[in-house]
XYZ file of C-alpha atoms in Angstrom:
690
model
C -9.776 -18.938 16.258
C -13.157 -17.539 14.627
C -15.253 -19.121 11.527
C -17.640 -17.810 9.438
C -20.241 -17.450 9.155
C -20.695 -15.811 13.596
C -23.014 -17.841 15.261
C -24.558 -15.978 18.877
C -25.869 -18.562 20.425
C -28.425 -16.209 22.858
C -29.747 -15.062 19.986
C -34.391 -14.856 20.064
C -33.708 -13.615 16.044
C -31.710 -15.716 14.914
C -31.855 -13.088 11.340
C -28.604 -11.372 10.654
C -29.444 -9.758 7.381
C -27.275 -6.404 6.153
C -25.126 -6.163 9.117
C -23.929 -2.744 10.986
C -21.711 -2.558 13.479
C -20.737 0.593 15.613
C -17.495 0.783 17.493
C -18.107 2.686 20.569
C -16.035 2.752 23.929
C -14.399 0.071 23.198
C -17.176 -2.207 22.283
C -19.162 -3.816 19.302
C -22.718 -3.160 18.781
C -23.982 -4.755 16.068
C -28.104 -4.264 13.799
C -29.259 -6.395 11.651
C -32.352 -5.894 9.537
C -35.729 -6.705 10.936
C -38.463 -9.049 8.450
C -42.375 -9.305 7.542
C -42.385 -11.147 11.503
C -40.618 -7.934 13.633
C -41.616 -4.490 14.220
C -38.702 -4.003 16.407
C -34.395 -3.315 15.291
C -32.535 -5.780 17.725
C -28.945 -5.123 19.278
C -25.583 -7.766 19.469
C -22.386 -6.649 21.438
C -19.085 -7.779 21.615
C -15.868 -6.941 23.660
C -13.554 -8.232 20.635
C -16.059 -8.733 17.354
C -16.126 -11.796 16.913
C -18.331 -13.452 20.325
C -21.605 -11.286 20.265
C -24.282 -11.304 23.095
C -27.870 -10.257 22.894
C -28.189 -7.613 24.302
C -31.539 -6.441 24.040
C -34.706 -4.250 21.377
C -33.255 -0.780 20.887
C -36.081 0.433 18.949
C -39.543 -1.191 18.834
C -43.253 0.348 16.848
C -45.240 -0.263 14.301
C -43.562 2.083 11.654
C -40.223 -0.504 12.646
C -41.887 -3.589 10.735
C -39.726 -5.257 8.301
C -36.626 -2.496 9.306
C -34.715 -2.171 6.285
C -30.453 -2.122 7.527
C -30.406 -0.013 10.568
C -27.631 2.786 11.423
C -26.278 4.537 13.880
C -23.500 6.568 14.319
C -22.587 8.630 17.747
C -22.918 13.089 16.997
C -22.499 15.456 20.434
C -23.505 12.839 23.037
C -26.398 11.476 21.389
C -27.257 8.383 19.264
C -28.924 8.702 15.655
C -30.606 5.250 14.418
C -31.744 5.327 10.457
C -33.591 2.293 8.690
C -36.437 2.218 6.017
C -38.767 -0.342 7.202
C -40.310 -2.188 3.977
C -38.107 -0.278 2.893
C -40.783 2.023 1.984
C -38.464 5.307 3.065
C -36.435 6.136 6.104
C -36.703 7.343 9.525
C -34.436 9.233 11.962
C -34.261 8.147 15.423
C -32.391 9.386 18.788
C -30.694 7.891 21.992
C -28.976 8.929 24.947
C -27.525 5.493 24.422
C -26.478 2.639 21.679
C -28.497 0.223 22.984
C -31.225 2.733 23.662
C -34.002 3.138 23.273
C -34.041 4.904 20.664
C -37.202 7.830 19.992
C -38.555 8.856 16.364
C -37.839 12.228 15.629
C -38.569 12.409 12.108
C -40.978 11.637 9.573
C -40.650 9.967 6.401
C -37.935 11.439 5.146
C -37.912 9.571 2.196
C -34.880 8.968 0.311
C -35.366 5.217 -1.162
C -33.239 2.461 1.307
C -30.488 1.852 2.489
C -29.292 4.855 4.403
C -25.539 5.216 5.878
C -24.467 7.757 8.134
C -21.220 10.062 7.350
C -19.188 12.828 9.469
C -16.727 14.937 7.995
C -13.854 16.363 9.725
C -16.272 19.978 10.409
C -19.139 18.200 12.591
C -21.389 18.145 9.702
C -23.889 14.577 9.267
C -24.442 12.974 5.288
C -26.407 10.737 4.573
C -25.985 7.948 1.955
C -28.528 5.891 0.480
C -29.368 3.697 -2.227
C -29.799 4.365 -5.776
C -30.922 2.772 -9.445
C -27.783 4.606 -11.106
C -24.714 4.685 -8.254
C -24.847 5.936 -4.283
C -26.240 9.602 -3.523
C -25.189 11.484 -0.619
C -27.038 14.892 0.923
C -26.713 16.522 3.985
C -28.851 15.572 6.737
C -29.364 17.660 10.167
C -30.392 16.218 13.192
C -34.154 16.687 12.702
C -34.137 14.744 9.436
C -34.422 17.135 6.342
C -31.572 16.496 4.131
C -30.768 18.566 1.033
C -27.566 19.429 -0.965
C -27.584 15.248 -3.113
C -25.490 14.926 -5.229
C -24.724 11.891 -6.717
C -21.278 9.785 -6.235
C -19.197 7.996 -9.179
C -20.098 4.177 -8.053
C -21.709 1.910 -9.828
C -23.041 -1.663 -10.414
C -24.321 -1.198 -13.687
C -27.673 -1.257 -12.774
C -29.846 -1.463 -8.452
C -26.959 -0.446 -6.092
C -27.577 -0.174 -2.438
C -26.089 -1.113 1.011
C -23.080 1.852 0.778
C -20.194 2.459 3.478
C -17.739 4.669 3.344
C -14.704 5.591 5.627
C -10.996 6.436 5.176
C -8.121 5.343 5.831
C -4.038 6.651 5.266
C -4.935 9.188 2.868
C -7.860 8.142 1.161
C -12.023 7.500 1.271
C -13.058 3.955 0.517
C -16.917 3.703 -0.441
C -18.359 0.475 -0.460
C -21.238 -0.738 -2.276
C -23.203 -3.935 -3.073
C -25.994 -4.623 -6.455
C -27.841 -5.924 -8.129
C -30.333 -8.406 -6.264
C -29.801 -9.598 -2.520
C -31.408 -13.411 -3.898
C -28.881 -12.942 -6.862
C -25.786 -15.539 -6.711
C -24.143 -12.751 -8.378
C -25.256 -10.243 -5.231
C -22.080 -9.191 -4.747
C -19.761 -5.973 -2.768
C -17.434 -3.293 -5.081
C -15.638 -0.397 -3.992
C -14.377 3.042 -5.282
C -11.702 5.231 -3.774
C -11.312 9.337 -3.698
C -8.980 11.665 -1.649
C -12.390 13.456 -0.886
C -15.526 12.028 0.390
C -17.932 13.771 -2.008
C -16.306 13.289 -5.449
C -14.401 11.742 -7.690
C -14.473 8.790 -6.993
C -12.334 5.504 -9.042
C -13.835 2.114 -9.397
C -10.791 -0.385 -7.632
C -9.431 -2.372 -10.468
C -9.635 -5.470 -8.806
C -13.196 -5.353 -8.093
C -16.076 -7.452 -6.814
C -14.484 -6.671 -3.443
C -17.192 -10.193 -2.313
C -18.554 -12.767 -4.657
C -19.622 -16.274 -4.141
C -21.564 -17.231 -6.741
C -21.491 -20.759 -5.715
C -19.925 -22.873 -2.805
C -22.054 -23.009 0.364
C -22.226 -19.256 0.955
C -22.590 -17.759 -1.224
C -25.229 -14.041 -2.322
C -23.133 -11.964 -0.448
C -23.543 -8.522 0.375
C -24.342 -5.470 1.891
C -21.430 -4.596 3.855
C -20.475 -2.356 6.566
C -17.006 -1.845 7.594
C -15.173 -1.207 11.128
C -11.878 -1.126 12.721
C -10.503 -3.872 14.518
C -10.130 -4.220 18.542
C -6.107 -3.355 17.730
C -6.872 -0.306 16.037
C -4.422 -1.083 13.533
C -7.122 -3.763 11.203
C -10.257 -2.840 9.290
C -13.259 -5.588 9.256
C -15.726 -5.907 6.779
C -18.940 -7.084 7.704
C -21.582 -8.460 5.623
C -24.181 -11.396 4.482
C -24.972 -14.473 3.327
C -27.884 -16.185 1.874
C -29.175 -18.960 0.720
C -32.130 -19.922 -1.327
C -32.907 -23.568 -1.334
C -35.895 -24.373 -3.687
C -37.213 -20.937 -3.249
C -36.953 -21.019 -0.012
C -35.131 -17.359 1.319
C -33.332 -19.233 4.556
C -32.163 -16.536 7.231
C -28.869 -14.933 5.927
C -25.953 -15.434 7.813
C -23.382 -13.013 9.468
C -19.894 -13.072 7.971
C -16.814 -10.860 8.791
C -13.488 -10.713 6.974
C -10.436 -8.518 7.744
C -9.815 -5.680 5.184
C -6.009 -4.900 2.854
C -4.944 -1.960 1.628
C -2.225 -1.268 -0.811
C -2.728 2.873 -1.090
C -5.776 3.029 -3.032
C -6.288 -0.601 -3.461
C -8.384 -2.850 -0.592
C -9.323 -6.598 -0.719
C -11.150 -8.569 0.549
C -10.130 -12.682 0.807
C -13.188 -14.092 2.092
C -13.197 -16.833 4.572
C -15.429 -19.530 6.265
C -12.546 -22.191 7.232
C -10.424 -21.299 11.059
C -8.878 -17.593 10.772
C -7.615 -16.198 13.761
C -9.544 -13.837 16.320
C -8.632 -10.006 15.717
C -5.942 -8.636 17.803
C -6.176 -7.101 20.824
C -4.473 -3.885 21.891
C -1.286 -3.521 23.535
C -2.829 -1.458 26.618
C -6.123 -1.033 26.186
C -8.497 -0.071 29.981
C -12.220 1.275 30.630
C -11.078 4.074 33.126
C -7.572 5.779 34.472
C -6.313 3.102 36.452
C -3.180 1.547 33.513
C -1.853 5.040 33.710
C 1.061 6.612 35.491
C -0.279 9.770 37.048
C 1.366 13.220 37.813
C -0.656 15.358 39.418
C -2.652 16.255 36.189
C -0.585 14.135 33.873
C -2.124 10.306 32.453
C 0.800 8.111 30.782
C 0.987 5.657 29.756
C 4.169 2.683 31.195
C 6.020 2.161 28.066
C 8.310 3.966 25.658
C 6.270 4.638 21.723
C 7.838 5.322 18.317
C 4.743 4.283 15.563
C 1.022 4.455 16.849
C -1.797 4.273 17.628
C -4.377 5.895 20.563
C -7.692 5.528 21.068
C -9.619 7.254 23.854
C -13.364 8.196 24.263
C -12.536 11.993 27.022
C -13.483 14.643 28.079
C -12.573 17.441 24.835
C -11.214 19.731 27.105
C -8.539 16.856 27.938
C -5.393 16.782 26.123
C -3.350 14.283 24.692
C -0.058 13.747 24.965
C 1.517 13.031 21.765
C 5.503 13.319 23.113
C 6.569 13.688 26.234
C 10.105 14.428 27.643
C 9.441 16.104 30.629
C 6.474 19.148 31.910
C 8.961 21.691 30.443
C 8.952 19.792 27.131
C 6.110 18.093 25.220
C 3.801 17.856 22.263
C 0.251 17.197 22.640
C -3.416 18.463 21.315
C -5.881 19.875 22.945
C -9.392 20.585 22.059
C -11.320 24.193 22.616
C -13.066 26.324 19.298
C -10.062 25.396 17.536
C -8.690 21.807 17.318
C -4.586 23.101 18.139
C -1.240 21.009 18.174
C 0.766 22.617 20.468
C 4.630 22.168 21.325
C 6.229 23.300 24.385
C 10.464 23.831 24.128
C 11.519 24.652 27.083
C 8.016 25.831 29.029
C 7.384 27.342 25.626
C 4.130 26.967 24.149
C 4.396 26.922 20.905
C 1.160 26.151 18.008
C 1.864 24.410 14.917
C -1.341 23.955 13.312
C -4.727 25.279 14.081
C -7.899 23.877 12.542
C -11.249 25.452 14.015
C -13.046 23.188 16.275
C -16.581 22.630 15.235
C -17.645 19.653 17.631
C -19.610 20.344 20.992
C -16.856 20.742 23.794
C -19.180 20.159 26.987
C -18.978 16.216 26.021
C -17.345 13.107 26.081
C -15.540 12.441 22.374
C -13.849 8.809 20.597
C -9.758 10.638 20.509
C -8.023 8.277 17.808
C -4.197 9.652 16.639
C -1.973 7.754 14.205
C 1.484 7.994 14.021
C 4.004 6.566 12.022
C 7.733 8.059 9.787
C 6.658 11.827 10.713
C 2.917 10.832 9.478
C 0.438 11.740 11.955
C -3.147 11.456 11.647
C -6.185 12.831 13.511
C -9.888 11.175 13.870
C -12.956 12.213 16.254
C -16.118 10.300 16.334
C -13.329 8.236 13.773
C -14.012 11.167 11.666
C -10.824 11.903 9.432
C -9.606 15.378 10.934
C -5.538 15.907 9.798
C -2.373 14.446 8.706
C 0.067 16.446 10.551
C 4.041 16.070 9.709
C 5.939 16.104 13.063
C 8.535 14.224 13.702
C 7.853 13.014 17.141
C 10.575 10.318 18.373
C 9.878 7.757 21.204
C 8.037 8.278 23.954
C 5.931 8.241 26.462
C 2.241 9.199 25.352
C -0.604 10.096 27.423
C -3.120 12.586 28.855
C -3.401 16.324 30.122
C -7.206 15.227 32.587
C -8.416 17.368 34.962
C -10.324 15.199 36.855
C -9.586 10.984 36.926
C -13.442 10.380 35.171
C -12.914 12.507 32.259
C -11.165 9.387 30.217
C -13.382 6.214 29.570
C -12.477 4.020 27.245
C -8.147 4.269 26.026
C -6.190 1.968 24.221
C -2.811 2.157 22.641
C -1.526 -0.013 20.166
C 2.549 -0.242 18.676
C 1.449 -0.236 15.098
C -0.310 2.636 12.703
C -1.410 2.465 8.505
C -1.967 -1.600 9.004
C 1.327 -2.822 9.910
C -0.067 -5.200 11.859
C -0.806 -6.655 9.143
C 2.397 -8.410 9.223
C 1.301 -9.991 12.315
C -1.651 -11.970 10.438
C -1.492 -14.594 8.637
C -2.787 -14.141 4.556
C -5.878 -15.474 4.110
C -5.997 -16.944 0.298
C -7.572 -17.349 -1.683
C -7.465 -14.293 -2.104
C -4.656 -10.883 -3.134
C -1.668 -9.540 -0.998
C 0.021 -6.961 -0.902
C 2.778 -5.875 0.369
C 2.890 -8.473 3.408
C 6.293 -9.267 5.139
C 8.182 -6.486 2.279
C 10.361 -4.065 3.722
C 11.601 -2.358 0.270
C 8.357 -0.108 -0.998
C 7.666 2.744 -2.879
C 5.015 5.227 -3.447
C 3.894 5.055 -7.381
C 1.997 8.438 -7.810
C 0.528 7.511 -11.136
C -1.293 4.222 -9.398
C -1.865 6.133 -5.692
C -0.155 2.665 -4.032
C 2.673 1.624 -3.419
C 5.595 -1.343 -5.318
C 7.332 -3.829 -3.360
C 10.671 -4.602 -3.987
C 12.471 -7.735 -4.195
C 15.954 -8.584 -5.740
C 18.693 -10.653 -6.526
C 18.818 -13.882 -3.878
C 16.445 -11.423 -1.725
C 13.075 -13.069 -0.549
C 10.105 -13.203 1.212
C 8.213 -15.662 3.247
C 4.347 -14.791 4.353
C 2.508 -17.503 5.942
C -1.282 -18.053 4.638
C -4.056 -18.761 6.483
C -5.863 -21.502 3.815
C -7.132 -25.013 3.074
C -5.599 -27.829 1.572
C -5.138 -27.941 -2.079
C -4.072 -26.912 -5.710
C -3.781 -23.073 -6.411
C -3.007 -20.814 -9.253
C -0.393 -18.065 -8.271
C -0.133 -15.198 -10.390
C 1.656 -11.448 -9.519
C 0.676 -7.697 -10.746
C 4.536 -7.197 -11.270
C 7.187 -4.509 -13.355
C 8.600 -5.532 -17.267
C 12.105 -3.967 -16.355
C 13.900 -6.969 -16.437
C 13.794 -10.914 -16.989
C 12.952 -12.897 -14.051
C 14.166 -16.035 -12.163
C 11.635 -16.939 -9.109
C 11.835 -19.914 -6.655
C 7.907 -20.194 -5.305
C 7.754 -22.899 -2.728
C 11.489 -24.439 -3.957
C 9.487 -23.962 -7.982
C 11.594 -22.124 -10.102
C 10.360 -19.987 -12.689
C 11.593 -17.962 -15.637
C 9.686 -14.956 -16.725
C 11.378 -13.096 -19.335
C 11.133 -9.493 -20.143
C 7.666 -8.578 -22.170
C 6.947 -5.242 -24.531
C 4.947 -3.954 -22.988
C 3.060 -0.819 -23.264
C 2.075 -0.907 -19.159
C 4.259 -0.612 -16.322
C 2.278 -2.858 -14.568
C 1.137 -6.297 -15.796
C -0.850 -9.755 -13.747
C 1.078 -12.334 -14.816
C -0.560 -16.011 -14.804
C 3.041 -17.595 -12.688
C 2.408 -21.462 -11.468
C 0.005 -23.705 -9.988
C 0.751 -24.268 -6.381
C 0.213 -27.199 -3.938
C -0.924 -25.768 -0.726
C -0.529 -27.421 2.852
C -3.367 -26.715 5.386
C -2.387 -22.816 6.784
C 0.765 -22.710 4.759
C 3.348 -20.258 3.613
C 4.360 -18.857 0.607
C 8.318 -18.427 -0.144
C 9.090 -16.123 -3.310
C 13.434 -15.983 -4.143
C 14.763 -13.116 -6.528
C 17.705 -16.150 -8.316
C 17.363 -13.324 -11.223
C 16.437 -10.060 -11.689
C 14.999 -7.443 -9.851
C 10.930 -7.892 -8.629
C 8.638 -5.017 -8.284
C 5.202 -5.979 -7.922
C 1.884 -4.271 -6.603
C -0.129 -7.776 -5.504
C -0.363 -11.494 -5.648
C -3.351 -12.953 -6.106
C -3.746 -16.979 -5.387
C -6.320 -18.575 -6.892
C -8.175 -21.715 -5.816
C -8.364 -24.437 -8.896
C -11.796 -25.273 -8.419
C -14.096 -27.867 -9.819
C -18.085 -26.535 -11.076
C -21.355 -27.666 -12.890
C -20.894 -27.021 -16.598
C -23.059 -24.137 -17.519
C -25.035 -24.910 -21.026
C -27.859 -23.104 -22.911
C -26.393 -22.830 -25.905
C -29.812 -24.609 -27.221
C -32.074 -22.787 -24.488
C -34.802 -20.522 -25.479
C -35.180 -18.758 -23.266
C -34.923 -15.113 -24.076
C -31.892 -14.239 -22.301
C -27.864 -14.513 -23.161
C -27.146 -17.311 -23.582
C -23.485 -19.199 -21.674
C -21.143 -22.533 -21.924
C -18.323 -23.079 -19.603
C -16.888 -25.473 -18.436
C -16.777 -27.598 -15.457
C -13.797 -26.830 -14.276
C -10.327 -23.878 -14.175
C -7.841 -23.863 -17.330
C -4.815 -22.497 -17.988
C -5.075 -21.849 -21.653
C -2.827 -20.317 -24.462
C -5.131 -20.704 -27.330
C -8.774 -21.170 -28.427
C -10.353 -21.925 -31.686
C -14.014 -21.248 -32.895
C -16.211 -21.791 -35.856
C -19.270 -20.437 -36.865
C -21.890 -19.870 -39.219
C -24.151 -17.392 -39.604
C -26.813 -16.122 -42.602
C -27.421 -12.524 -42.133
C -25.584 -9.767 -40.138
C -27.325 -8.693 -37.263
C -26.548 -5.085 -36.207
C -27.198 -6.500 -32.013
C -25.539 -9.698 -32.677
C -22.702 -10.240 -29.914
C -21.820 -13.650 -28.965
C -18.122 -15.265 -29.074
C -15.987 -17.179 -26.553
C -14.874 -15.916 -22.988
C -11.536 -17.576 -21.140
C -11.117 -16.353 -17.677
C -14.289 -16.778 -16.400
C -15.229 -16.633 -12.889
C -18.025 -15.435 -10.223
C -20.392 -16.925 -13.086
C -24.642 -16.591 -12.221
C -27.687 -17.310 -13.647
C -30.082 -15.717 -12.151
C -31.811 -13.032 -14.202
C -32.166 -10.200 -11.382
C -29.024 -8.592 -11.925
C -26.857 -6.850 -14.608
C -25.879 -7.735 -17.664
C -22.875 -9.982 -18.472
C -23.357 -11.837 -14.719
C -19.889 -13.242 -14.897
C -16.005 -12.468 -14.560
C -14.905 -12.602 -17.884
C -12.640 -11.659 -21.393
C -14.347 -12.168 -24.278
C -13.245 -12.200 -27.498
C -15.847 -11.813 -30.478
C -17.706 -10.255 -32.862
C -20.023 -7.271 -32.000
C -22.619 -5.935 -35.082
C -20.170 -5.286 -37.680
C -16.662 -5.316 -35.492
C -14.857 -8.250 -33.683
C -13.842 -7.462 -30.000
C -12.065 -7.739 -27.338
C -13.721 -6.925 -24.005
C -13.717 -7.280 -20.611
C -17.159 -8.583 -18.527
C -17.336 -8.279 -15.020
C -21.439 -8.167 -14.833
C -21.275 -5.104 -17.496
C -18.454 -4.799 -20.280
C -16.654 -2.753 -20.240
C -14.561 -2.628 -24.117
C -10.856 -3.333 -24.817
C -9.986 -3.012 -28.537
C -12.426 -3.785 -31.586
C -12.039 -3.403 -35.777
C -14.429 -3.478 -38.294
C -14.061 -7.190 -39.715
C -16.325 -8.098 -42.994
C -17.965 -11.469 -41.801
C -18.758 -14.581 -44.634
C -21.645 -17.663 -43.870
C -19.293 -19.575 -42.650
C -16.119 -17.986 -39.758
C -13.865 -19.360 -37.816
C -11.910 -16.536 -35.066
C -8.465 -18.047 -33.256
C -7.429 -16.405 -30.367
C -3.627 -16.867 -29.470
C -2.097 -15.993 -25.503
C 0.795 -15.508 -24.753
C 1.808 -13.706 -20.959
C -0.372 -11.019 -21.395
C -0.155 -10.295 -25.016
C -2.662 -11.408 -27.426
C -4.243 -12.968 -30.969
C -6.909 -13.139 -33.159
C -7.417 -14.191 -36.412
C -10.435 -14.266 -38.252
C -9.732 -16.709 -41.347
C -6.507 -17.088 -40.682
C -5.722 -13.184 -41.270
C -4.558 -11.359 -38.053
C -7.150 -8.624 -37.110
C -6.151 -7.673 -33.697
C -2.490 -7.647 -31.354
C -2.761 -5.862 -28.562
C -1.984 -6.296 -24.265
C -4.469 -6.826 -21.557
C -2.827 -5.842 -18.076
C -5.294 -7.403 -16.135
C -4.963 -11.413 -17.707
C -3.841 -14.654 -16.134
C -5.480 -17.252 -18.541
C -6.458 -18.437 -15.723
C -9.812 -19.635 -14.979
C -13.115 -21.146 -17.104
C -13.365 -21.006 -20.915
C -16.762 -21.308 -22.943
C -19.125 -19.519 -25.313
C -21.685 -16.830 -25.149
C -24.466 -15.779 -27.484
C -26.330 -12.818 -26.795
C -30.198 -12.930 -26.279
C -30.120 -11.380 -29.942
C -27.456 -12.968 -32.087
C -29.290 -14.956 -34.996
C -26.592 -17.341 -35.022
C -24.503 -21.165 -35.138
C -21.712 -22.315 -32.995
C -20.331 -24.506 -35.122
C -16.849 -26.043 -32.875
C -14.640 -24.924 -29.950
C -11.526 -26.399 -28.917
C -8.721 -24.534 -26.887
C -5.440 -25.615 -25.208
C -4.093 -25.997 -21.867
C -0.388 -24.591 -20.350
C 0.398 -27.247 -18.298
C 2.954 -25.007 -16.529
């Protein structure tokens, strides 16, 4: 078991801000930020991703005073490190080992802070970095020269930093952080695209990581890394405590990522969690193989699999082996070839120009499941192939025993091993344990299906308490579900949307409980299940403050509501007025160094001369509005049923619409912008006790 925050007993410098982890040759290398007491970059190593040991200083010189966010990448036999000391531009370093010593190869190349490397399939190196608008992507060469800047569609409604870009199963995922490290609203968002350099779309479930209250707050500046079993990805980030104005050392946090097509989630934990799974077979040399001449074969037969090895690039990777006259393999020369040998006749099935250096070692990873084959070189996605390999031995054709270092293979692919893990909650549950799934091109994600009398049992990793469950489900039929022995009826809803997130029921969960869902009537089609803890908070009441800032009032606990109402007085309409009620509120931050609307909530109220509904999520996204005329004294009533909302102004219906991502669960309260000249007279709401 491990538990966040992760502690490193022999760390001489026990500060882990902006953590970056490199996976190389089967080992993990952690590089955290320095501070204003250091002129060096430290490294820690691990074999399992959660137990680290101090490995030494990898770079040291006066330029590295207060070195921000060092990151390292392997390219053609060398390791490149980039950092932005004190936030005053970047320097590039080079070494033959991830443990250094790294030598500086550039002067200051500017480009703000938080440089992060990315390598494309043609072996071109890129630099992502922070930006006021979003994340910027630039070409960078081995001497630090930059060019070709593009601004990616990824921003946090203000200063955006801490980028990380990786590929998984058809999509490029970009993670990024904002807005200020000192704010409790410091958080990680993500966007996805089918291209690494354009077309990014914000994830509908953002923020990926946020913690504005509780023991571990201000979570952010993440990196992403493949887990030891070759099948799961993990997100690495820090948390920060500020006590009476004093910044405590930032803490190291690691949690598992999960995916559903273009959807990604990271369920944050600070309780005991099972350590990352290991591969079925792993070794640091060729000793585990069955060896026949230059053939090195694993002693198992695999259908679906993920294989990784650090090998000389003139080796071959065997994907299917019947005998020496019938096999399928990858070979690497001037081209990257997928080769089939049938009855001793060689046919090249697919070929792609190889731009990786031949005369050095590279990390090769191959993933295969149900005719889908993916190839990676040095953690870089190269290509997807469609081929039926069948169950067989896997292995290598090597020129000699020393042509392979670390190697491992597992009988899982494309994150399937998630079904062998307990799902951490609170958080999202995608299609764990679901056996009937179909891809929805419209949503870039999968839907799971449960028919009458079918059920799923999902082992959870949780602490005991009261939780609330919602499901992002289709609307085709009336449904009766049995959820942990509690019967729930969901009537078909006439909705403009194919899927709506419906608030379902409260659950009392024991430690590491099991979520059981059985369909009694109808068919359940869903993209995800969300479980949230019912929390208590300190009251927020800023309405009487005179500070020039937006003002909030929020209740002290999470509620499920079906009705809200407020009365207000306004002597004169203001052009810039904005005020009203909020419900389904969470993740409120009272700090000032952050984006406007620092909470997640649904807002109903007045914006200038409009009656409006908006999402608040550290920015505003309008849902619906209508022009209105106000009296001196006014009343707004809001009726909620499932995903339907009706809004009345002075007893006249003004809005009726559907909000697909509405569960009605969270804190409720009031909001008043700093420009608004009005007075709240009363506020009321009704709870739904289902």
